């Protein structure tokens, strides 16, 4: 996992001693350490490249905030890499880069990353990656990592869109739970993106001698991507918050609908039942019971009452509203 | 689509070679590329005018954030053009301008734009557009594009106004869905306007040598328009948010009304039905059943009960409230 | 409408030529143009005082954002004048001032304004207004316009106070509609006040040579008034937002009250009606029907049930709660 | 109410002439004017100490925003004094201080203030108050006034705490009204504190020559108190807003509880009443009516139905939920 | 509680005189004062080290805002220590540090702290703590105190996670009360963390001569931790606010569910009861009563009505919705 600018060698270094052997101060070397299995390896690398103990601590104690810190002739860049699990779950992993004139060391929490396109570009020798220094390599890695946020955001955007009509026309606790989960994901993403933006900006401003001016122009592009991702994340968060309020409104709407049905049914039949109840009484002296047309009259009275209620509700717009829109 | 300051020629250039032929370094040339059909054309234009590869990437990879970026003697200005479909749908399109002393290249995503007034001014030779340089042309284009936001905002404002009373007196899920759609549109508009504001401001501040001081005065006006559109958009967004809360209140209000009707109906007739139920029982020993005046007395008792309930509800303000306001 | 510092003349100029005649470079002249009836007048005034075309455009294209813009030896100050209709409606009108060493031109959208106190001070010759230059006149006009916001804000404050108890104890859709209207008014006011604040502040900071230091001290006072009005407007807006949430809470409260009445009525009488229904059945073999004390026993059972429910609801605090507070 | 640094005299000056007599340029004088009864007194004081007319206007036209304004060799400091009425009502009063090398004039709106501790310290001659100049006196007064905010905030904090459980377990419109009142009080307090913070900060930064460096150190402490009070006020405001939302949730919760009781009662007894209604019909041909075991069977069927409903509701967690937590 | 850089002595000083005896200007001394039992001790320490009276006041009058204040050759650092009670209650305590070249005095409100790891490092002599000066000691203490926030935040995070599903699927007033309590805790935490962040930042920026550059690098790390804790606290606060809104939505959802059950039950059985009521009337002339198939026909009609209602509710999605998701 280490390359030289003219040619390109990739010794698969395992121990620290073999690393020392493979290291060559003339070329640009990329040392990629995946997984923190063995602390002693860390310490040996630290000793070999003369790294500050605080720097090593920041590398190992994850999660750190994304940041750029200058330690004399080398620079610590901490970024957060996002990868998308197949189940739309968003995984985050810290990548720490130690950038010096002649080498770039990257530390990753776990095996597996999104950096294969960078490796391919180095191997193929196409583009400028082999011609420019370690700072361009750092840019290429940072840019690839930032670009990894787009698929994650897109997957959130897709789910948001599909939830929108669900929320209005079919709200359920599951939808609410999913909105909550999305909101927490977005809060997390924002926490990763914002300091990254600051870190990249400090690189662009040219505060650090290790970054050449040419690469600065490229980093400006990376900064733009940071800003864009942070804005999209912010926008989605606002939309999720909006949907949660919409959810509440939609539920209130449904309760209102349910209430209307209940009220209409109850308001029509309760008076009628009462009228039937009257003539179900067993008083000895109820003259109406013996009238010939009493029953048909009552039926007519009931029909009129029911129709009156229906007209009243129709006037209020509780019945037939649907067809009006 | 290219004009000279003294006269005005409009060769309809299709290939890049004919472009090279038509180009004349003495005059101000406006090269307008619509649609990105062919990437190789891009690369040839890039080579002809010696453009930075990152600049070309920004032009092609839409959507970029609106921004101003200096590349030595030329300037990249990215703005977003808004056009209004007949169905009140808002369409957005990226316009990238590359501004140099002697030429202005604009790249548009699709055919069709809002720039015909600018073209007309060039052709007619009226106003100052033919006397001033390419920077004034860039101003004229940017100003026309920004002015294109007003109709879009106005159409939103009109719909907002018509929704307002709808929300209070006739809330329905369709209204909620429309409010949601408007909110998302406004969030999108804001995302387009805000960085534009920054971009124009950086031009006004005179950070770039390509922009002359005279044109700076005009750009200050464009900046004012940016600020105004962003404020109007922000105001509408606040109003939409406010309407969504109003919607919830209005629904709650309606549910309250529905509940009142139900409660009044149920509270009046349920006790009466119970009273009728009592004397519908078949006990052998119910002396009241045999009393002569039992039935009329009961009817009177029922009337008194119903009247009592009505008075109680009237006192509570549940009946006849309407007339009180 | 034009005055000189020693004496005070008020020629009622109608045409532009008579204006040219009346103009006198030695004295301070206030030219007040009300209404934009004739565009050609505008152009002639512009030509006479050598004004930038953009400046004239800003004057005519209302509404502009309030702002201060320097054009060499003259200064454009755009403010918004508020006047209160008798029906508590707030009317806004743009006033543009062009301030130079020797003259001040004001453009108003419509006839009628709040500037009569300034005119009176000029005519009476009291105070410092005749002794100081055109910049003091500009201050006097701006201050009078800003002070015109106080009555508008006070009328809103009065309505807010009267709505407060209405919202809690008697919420209705009309109240909601009025709150909405007030909120939109306040958003509009804020949009007028905020940029005004910025504009006045830029005058106070002494960015412009036309404003003398003495008048700067007075403008500091105007700036204080701007800040105060903007704070009051902001405070009222917060209060309106708060009231809208209170409205929702109050409605929810009322629905709760309504529900309690319904639940109490239904819970007491539905079981009793069921009990009555049992003994209303016509089964041949129902021994209870023939017992001598069945009916009285049932009545007692019913009373006990009803009393039990009442005690249960009292324990829950649903009955007699009022008296507990 | 005027003291000298070596000794301490307190002539009770009433007229302006006697003030002139009592004034002594060698010592530090504190002139305390309470109440604005007589405008002519103001003008005479203004003339005596050569004060700017705008300054006098700011003193008289209450309420001004708290601020610090320099007028050459004297300084206007406007602060707002808070005092707590016994009924937890918060009273505000403007105190304007005019600070010069040799005197400090304070203007208060009304009689009565919180400054007695300062007077006592002057009289007793303990501490540094008699040794240091008029700027220390100004500090002492400002500090005492700022410290007067703590009891007001504490009283609000106490009421907030007592309202918290009230809101959750016993929400009523009175609670809502009180929350509203508290919120408005806090908005008012914040409006007083924030600009005070700015004013004190400008004194700390040493923008004004009248303030010596030694006193600056003390003012830093006052500034800290300003920040602390503003943070506490902000915190309380957030808590009040939170409680208002909690109120809404609590009401919704109660409505839910009420609905559950209604639904359980209605769902159990309405079907049973229906069953009883069936056999209350008078059809000639209803074989069930004549079966010997029909009645007991029906009673059993009813019991089973009721039990089924109860089990259903228990499963849904609507009954016995309380005990589950 | 005082140590020397070469060796390490820990005299358990009780009185101030013995402190004076134990103090040794050559070494770095850490004087740790726990509890403010005796004010006179304070005053004697103040006199011994020549401390400003305001500094001593800040130490004693708790709670102060966390801050850094320079008093010539010594520095006052006020931080707030967080410790976690076993019942997830968060306890706060003020720790004031007075840092000079040769000594560090810490004042704690109560006995007991989180500083044992620092003491152990001093005693063991491992690491750099004995080699570097009093500023490194101050860093070590501040860092240990800031790290003490993590467990407190983690315990809140754990409770938040466990509340999340509770809120959606089982909302109760107790959950609401707990959310409220957590919110207040988080507001308190934020109030402690934010000014701490500022205070540490001012140390990092190197405003103070007492802090050496080497220690500045370490403090940068502490600053990072401050930022991280403040971000986590902010994130949790947002999540709590979100959960409170979710709570409201969940309650509204449940009310909707309850209403549906009620409406379905009532809508099915109320019409049926009415139908039964009709034929329970005792009119003499009701031909239907004598038809042979009247009863079975009615039962069929009832079944059809009930089935119709069920189908209607099923179509509306009120029945069987669960299974659809």
PDB file of N, CA, C and O in Angstrom, chain C residues 157-195:
ATOM      1  N   UNK C 157     -49.481  46.790  19.703  1.00  0.00           N
ATOM      2  CA  UNK C 157     -49.335  46.371  21.092  1.00  0.00           C
ATOM      3  C   UNK C 157     -50.675  46.370  21.817  1.00  0.00           C
ATOM      4  O   UNK C 157     -50.991  45.439  22.574  1.00  0.00           O
ATOM      5  N   UNK C 158     -51.486  47.393  21.560  1.00  0.00           N
ATOM      6  CA  UNK C 158     -52.793  47.456  22.211  1.00  0.00           C
ATOM      7  C   UNK C 158     -53.674  46.284  21.796  1.00  0.00           C
ATOM      8  O   UNK C 158     -54.327  45.644  22.634  1.00  0.00           O
ATOM      9  N   UNK C 159     -53.679  45.997  20.484  1.00  0.00           N
ATOM     10  CA  UNK C 159     -54.516  44.887  20.020  1.00  0.00           C
ATOM     11  C   UNK C 159     -54.020  43.560  20.594  1.00  0.00           C
ATOM     12  O   UNK C 159     -54.818  42.693  20.962  1.00  0.00           O
ATOM     13  N   UNK C 160     -52.681  43.418  20.683  1.00  0.00           N
ATOM     14  CA  UNK C 160     -52.113  42.195  21.245  1.00  0.00           C
ATOM     15  C   UNK C 160     -52.610  41.978  22.662  1.00  0.00           C
ATOM     16  O   UNK C 160     -53.038  40.878  23.032  1.00  0.00           O
ATOM     17  N   UNK C 161     -52.559  43.050  23.461  1.00  0.00           N
ATOM     18  CA  UNK C 161     -52.953  42.933  24.857  1.00  0.00           C
ATOM     19  C   UNK C 161     -54.416  42.510  24.970  1.00  0.00           C
ATOM     20  O   UNK C 161     -54.759  41.651  25.777  1.00  0.00           O
ATOM     21  N   UNK C 162     -55.260  43.111  24.104  1.00  0.00           N
ATOM     22  CA  UNK C 162     -56.677  42.781  24.204  1.00  0.00           C
ATOM     23  C   UNK C 162     -56.941  41.369  23.695  1.00  0.00           C
ATOM     24  O   UNK C 162     -57.909  40.718  24.094  1.00  0.00           O
ATOM     25  N   UNK C 163     -56.061  40.854  22.822  1.00  0.00           N
ATOM     26  CA  UNK C 163     -56.271  39.495  22.301  1.00  0.00           C
ATOM     27  C   UNK C 163     -55.857  38.431  23.306  1.00  0.00           C
ATOM     28  O   UNK C 163     -56.325  37.300  23.261  1.00  0.00           O
ATOM     29  N   UNK C 164     -54.946  38.812  24.210  1.00  0.00           N
ATOM     30  CA  UNK C 164     -54.323  37.808  25.055  1.00  0.00           C
ATOM     31  C   UNK C 164     -55.347  36.972  25.836  1.00  0.00           C
ATOM     32  O   UNK C 164     -55.336  35.744  25.786  1.00  0.00           O
ATOM     33  N   UNK C 165     -56.225  37.662  26.591  1.00  0.00           N
ATOM     34  CA  UNK C 165     -57.157  36.880  27.402  1.00  0.00           C
ATOM     35  C   UNK C 165     -58.204  36.237  26.493  1.00  0.00           C
ATOM     36  O   UNK C 165     -58.702  35.154  26.783  1.00  0.00           O
ATOM     37  N   UNK C 166     -58.517  36.901  25.390  1.00  0.00           N
ATOM     38  CA  UNK C 166     -59.438  36.328  24.392  1.00  0.00           C
ATOM     39  C   UNK C 166     -58.939  34.947  23.962  1.00  0.00           C
ATOM     40  O   UNK C 166     -59.705  33.980  23.889  1.00  0.00           O
ATOM     41  N   UNK C 167     -57.648  34.868  23.672  1.00  0.00           N
ATOM     42  CA  UNK C 167     -57.076  33.619  23.173  1.00  0.00           C
ATOM     43  C   UNK C 167     -57.218  32.506  24.194  1.00  0.00           C
ATOM     44  O   UNK C 167     -57.572  31.378  23.865  1.00  0.00           O
ATOM     45  N   UNK C 168     -56.954  32.838  25.469  1.00  0.00           N
ATOM     46  CA  UNK C 168     -56.967  31.778  26.488  1.00  0.00           C
ATOM     47  C   UNK C 168     -58.387  31.368  26.845  1.00  0.00           C
ATOM     48  O   UNK C 168     -58.703  30.194  26.950  1.00  0.00           O
ATOM     49  N   UNK C 169     -59.274  32.352  27.017  1.00  0.00           N
ATOM     50  CA  UNK C 169     -60.593  31.991  27.524  1.00  0.00           C
ATOM     51  C   UNK C 169     -61.678  31.904  26.463  1.00  0.00           C
ATOM     52  O   UNK C 169     -62.761  31.439  26.732  1.00  0.00           O
ATOM     53  N   UNK C 170     -61.416  32.363  25.258  1.00  0.00           N
ATOM     54  CA  UNK C 170     -62.470  32.346  24.248  1.00  0.00           C
ATOM     55  C   UNK C 170     -61.912  32.213  22.827  1.00  0.00           C
ATOM     56  O   UNK C 170     -62.138  33.062  21.979  1.00  0.00           O
ATOM     57  N   UNK C 171     -61.155  31.143  22.562  1.00  0.00           N
ATOM     58  CA  UNK C 171     -60.514  31.030  21.242  1.00  0.00           C
ATOM     59  C   UNK C 171     -61.539  30.777  20.137  1.00  0.00           C
ATOM     60  O   UNK C 171     -62.457  29.988  20.318  1.00  0.00           O
ATOM     61  N   UNK C 172     -61.400  31.449  19.030  1.00  0.00           N
ATOM     62  CA  UNK C 172     -62.288  31.249  17.875  1.00  0.00           C
ATOM     63  C   UNK C 172     -61.481  31.474  16.593  1.00  0.00           C
ATOM     64  O   UNK C 172     -60.418  32.090  16.621  1.00  0.00           O
ATOM     65  N   UNK C 173     -61.972  30.960  15.462  1.00  0.00           N
ATOM     66  CA  UNK C 173     -61.204  31.119  14.212  1.00  0.00           C
ATOM     67  C   UNK C 173     -60.932  32.580  13.877  1.00  0.00           C
ATOM     68  O   UNK C 173     -59.913  32.891  13.268  1.00  0.00           O
ATOM     69  N   UNK C 174     -61.836  33.496  14.314  1.00  0.00           N
ATOM     70  CA  UNK C 174     -61.619  34.905  14.014  1.00  0.00           C
ATOM     71  C   UNK C 174     -60.343  35.404  14.705  1.00  0.00           C
ATOM     72  O   UNK C 174     -59.568  36.171  14.143  1.00  0.00           O
ATOM     73  N   UNK C 175     -60.163  34.961  15.957  1.00  0.00           N
ATOM     74  CA  UNK C 175     -58.962  35.355  16.689  1.00  0.00           C
ATOM     75  C   UNK C 175     -57.727  34.862  15.950  1.00  0.00           C
ATOM     76  O   UNK C 175     -56.735  35.584  15.788  1.00  0.00           O
ATOM     77  N   UNK C 176     -57.797  33.605  15.492  1.00  0.00           N
ATOM     78  CA  UNK C 176     -56.670  33.039  14.770  1.00  0.00           C
ATOM     79  C   UNK C 176     -56.367  33.844  13.512  1.00  0.00           C
ATOM     80  O   UNK C 176     -55.204  34.161  13.207  1.00  0.00           O
ATOM     81  N   UNK C 177     -57.419  34.209  12.789  1.00  0.00           N
ATOM     82  CA  UNK C 177     -57.228  34.979  11.561  1.00  0.00           C
ATOM     83  C   UNK C 177     -56.590  36.333  11.880  1.00  0.00           C
ATOM     84  O   UNK C 177     -55.699  36.810  11.160  1.00  0.00           O
ATOM     85  N   UNK C 178     -57.026  36.941  12.992  1.00  0.00           N
ATOM     86  CA  UNK C 178     -56.463  38.239  13.344  1.00  0.00           C
ATOM     87  C   UNK C 178     -54.994  38.112  13.743  1.00  0.00           C
ATOM     88  O   UNK C 178     -54.160  38.939  13.372  1.00  0.00           O
ATOM     89  N   UNK C 179     -54.677  37.052  14.497  1.00  0.00           N
ATOM     90  CA  UNK C 179     -53.279  36.828  14.871  1.00  0.00           C
ATOM     91  C   UNK C 179     -52.420  36.667  13.619  1.00  0.00           C
ATOM     92  O   UNK C 179     -51.315  37.203  13.527  1.00  0.00           O
ATOM     93  N   UNK C 180     -52.947  35.911  12.657  1.00  0.00           N
ATOM     94  CA  UNK C 180     -52.222  35.732  11.401  1.00  0.00           C
ATOM     95  C   UNK C 180     -51.968  37.055  10.703  1.00  0.00           C
ATOM     96  O   UNK C 180     -50.861  37.324  10.230  1.00  0.00           O
ATOM     97  N   UNK C 181     -53.013  37.883  10.655  1.00  0.00           N
ATOM     98  CA  UNK C 181     -52.877  39.176   9.990  1.00  0.00           C
ATOM     99  C   UNK C 181     -51.820  40.027  10.702  1.00  0.00           C
ATOM    100  O   UNK C 181     -50.974  40.663  10.058  1.00  0.00           O
ATOM    101  N   UNK C 182     -51.857  40.003  12.044  1.00  0.00           N
ATOM    102  CA  UNK C 182     -50.875  40.789  12.792  1.00  0.00           C
ATOM    103  C   UNK C 182     -49.463  40.300  12.533  1.00  0.00           C
ATOM    104  O   UNK C 182     -48.526  41.088  12.414  1.00  0.00           O
ATOM    105  N   UNK C 183     -49.327  38.980  12.466  1.00  0.00           N
ATOM    106  CA  UNK C 183     -47.993  38.428  12.237  1.00  0.00           C
ATOM    107  C   UNK C 183     -47.443  38.894  10.898  1.00  0.00           C
ATOM    108  O   UNK C 183     -46.280  39.302  10.800  1.00  0.00           O
ATOM    109  N   UNK C 184     -48.288  38.858   9.880  1.00  0.00           N
ATOM    110  CA  UNK C 184     -47.820  39.299   8.567  1.00  0.00           C
ATOM    111  C   UNK C 184     -47.465  40.779   8.577  1.00  0.00           C
ATOM    112  O   UNK C 184     -46.457  41.184   7.987  1.00  0.00           O
ATOM    113  N   UNK C 185     -48.272  41.583   9.277  1.00  0.00           N
ATOM    114  CA  UNK C 185     -47.940  43.002   9.411  1.00  0.00           C
ATOM    115  C   UNK C 185     -46.574  43.187  10.069  1.00  0.00           C
ATOM    116  O   UNK C 185     -45.755  43.996   9.622  1.00  0.00           O
ATOM    117  N   UNK C 186     -46.337  42.413  11.128  1.00  0.00           N
ATOM    118  CA  UNK C 186     -45.067  42.569  11.857  1.00  0.00           C
ATOM    119  C   UNK C 186     -43.893  42.123  10.997  1.00  0.00           C
ATOM    120  O   UNK C 186     -42.817  42.726  11.036  1.00  0.00           O
ATOM    121  N   UNK C 187     -44.097  41.042  10.228  1.00  0.00           N
ATOM    122  CA  UNK C 187     -43.024  40.597   9.332  1.00  0.00           C
ATOM    123  C   UNK C 187     -42.709  41.713   8.335  1.00  0.00           C
ATOM    124  O   UNK C 187     -41.543  42.015   8.057  1.00  0.00           O
ATOM    125  N   UNK C 188     -43.766  42.355   7.842  1.00  0.00           N
ATOM    126  CA  UNK C 188     -43.561  43.456   6.904  1.00  0.00           C
ATOM    127  C   UNK C 188     -42.833  44.626   7.546  1.00  0.00           C
ATOM    128  O   UNK C 188     -41.913  45.202   6.958  1.00  0.00           O
ATOM    129  N   UNK C 189     -43.259  44.974   8.763  1.00  0.00           N
ATOM    130  CA  UNK C 189     -42.618  46.081   9.478  1.00  0.00           C
ATOM    131  C   UNK C 189     -41.137  45.794   9.690  1.00  0.00           C
ATOM    132  O   UNK C 189     -40.277  46.635   9.450  1.00  0.00           O
ATOM    133  N   UNK C 190     -40.862  44.572  10.142  1.00  0.00           N
ATOM    134  CA  UNK C 190     -39.482  44.206  10.385  1.00  0.00           C
ATOM    135  C   UNK C 190     -38.653  44.326   9.116  1.00  0.00           C
ATOM    136  O   UNK C 190     -37.527  44.800   9.130  1.00  0.00           O
ATOM    137  N   UNK C 191     -39.250  43.877   7.997  1.00  0.00           N
ATOM    138  CA  UNK C 191     -38.535  43.981   6.726  1.00  0.00           C
ATOM    139  C   UNK C 191     -38.221  45.435   6.388  1.00  0.00           C
ATOM    140  O   UNK C 191     -37.243  45.724   5.698  1.00  0.00           O
ATOM    141  N   UNK C 192     -39.083  46.362   6.844  1.00  0.00           N
ATOM    142  CA  UNK C 192     -38.818  47.776   6.585  1.00  0.00           C
ATOM    143  C   UNK C 192     -37.782  48.329   7.560  1.00  0.00           C
ATOM    144  O   UNK C 192     -36.912  49.119   7.193  1.00  0.00           O
ATOM    145  N   UNK C 193     -37.872  47.883   8.831  1.00  0.00           N
ATOM    146  CA  UNK C 193     -37.033  48.497   9.866  1.00  0.00           C
ATOM    147  C   UNK C 193     -35.585  48.031   9.771  1.00  0.00           C
ATOM    148  O   UNK C 193     -34.657  48.818   9.874  1.00  0.00           O
ATOM    149  N   UNK C 194     -35.379  46.730   9.566  1.00  0.00           N
ATOM    150  CA  UNK C 194     -34.029  46.198   9.646  1.00  0.00           C
ATOM    151  C   UNK C 194     -33.048  46.880   8.700  1.00  0.00           C
ATOM    152  O   UNK C 194     -31.996  47.350   9.131  1.00  0.00           O
ATOM    153  N   UNK C 195     -33.359  46.936   7.405  1.00  0.00           N
ATOM    154  CA  UNK C 195     -32.364  47.582   6.540  1.00  0.00           C
ATOM    155  C   UNK C 195     -32.231  49.079   6.843  1.00  0.00           C
ATOM    156  O   UNK C 195     -31.156  49.649   6.646  1.00  0.00           O
TER     157      UNK C 195
END
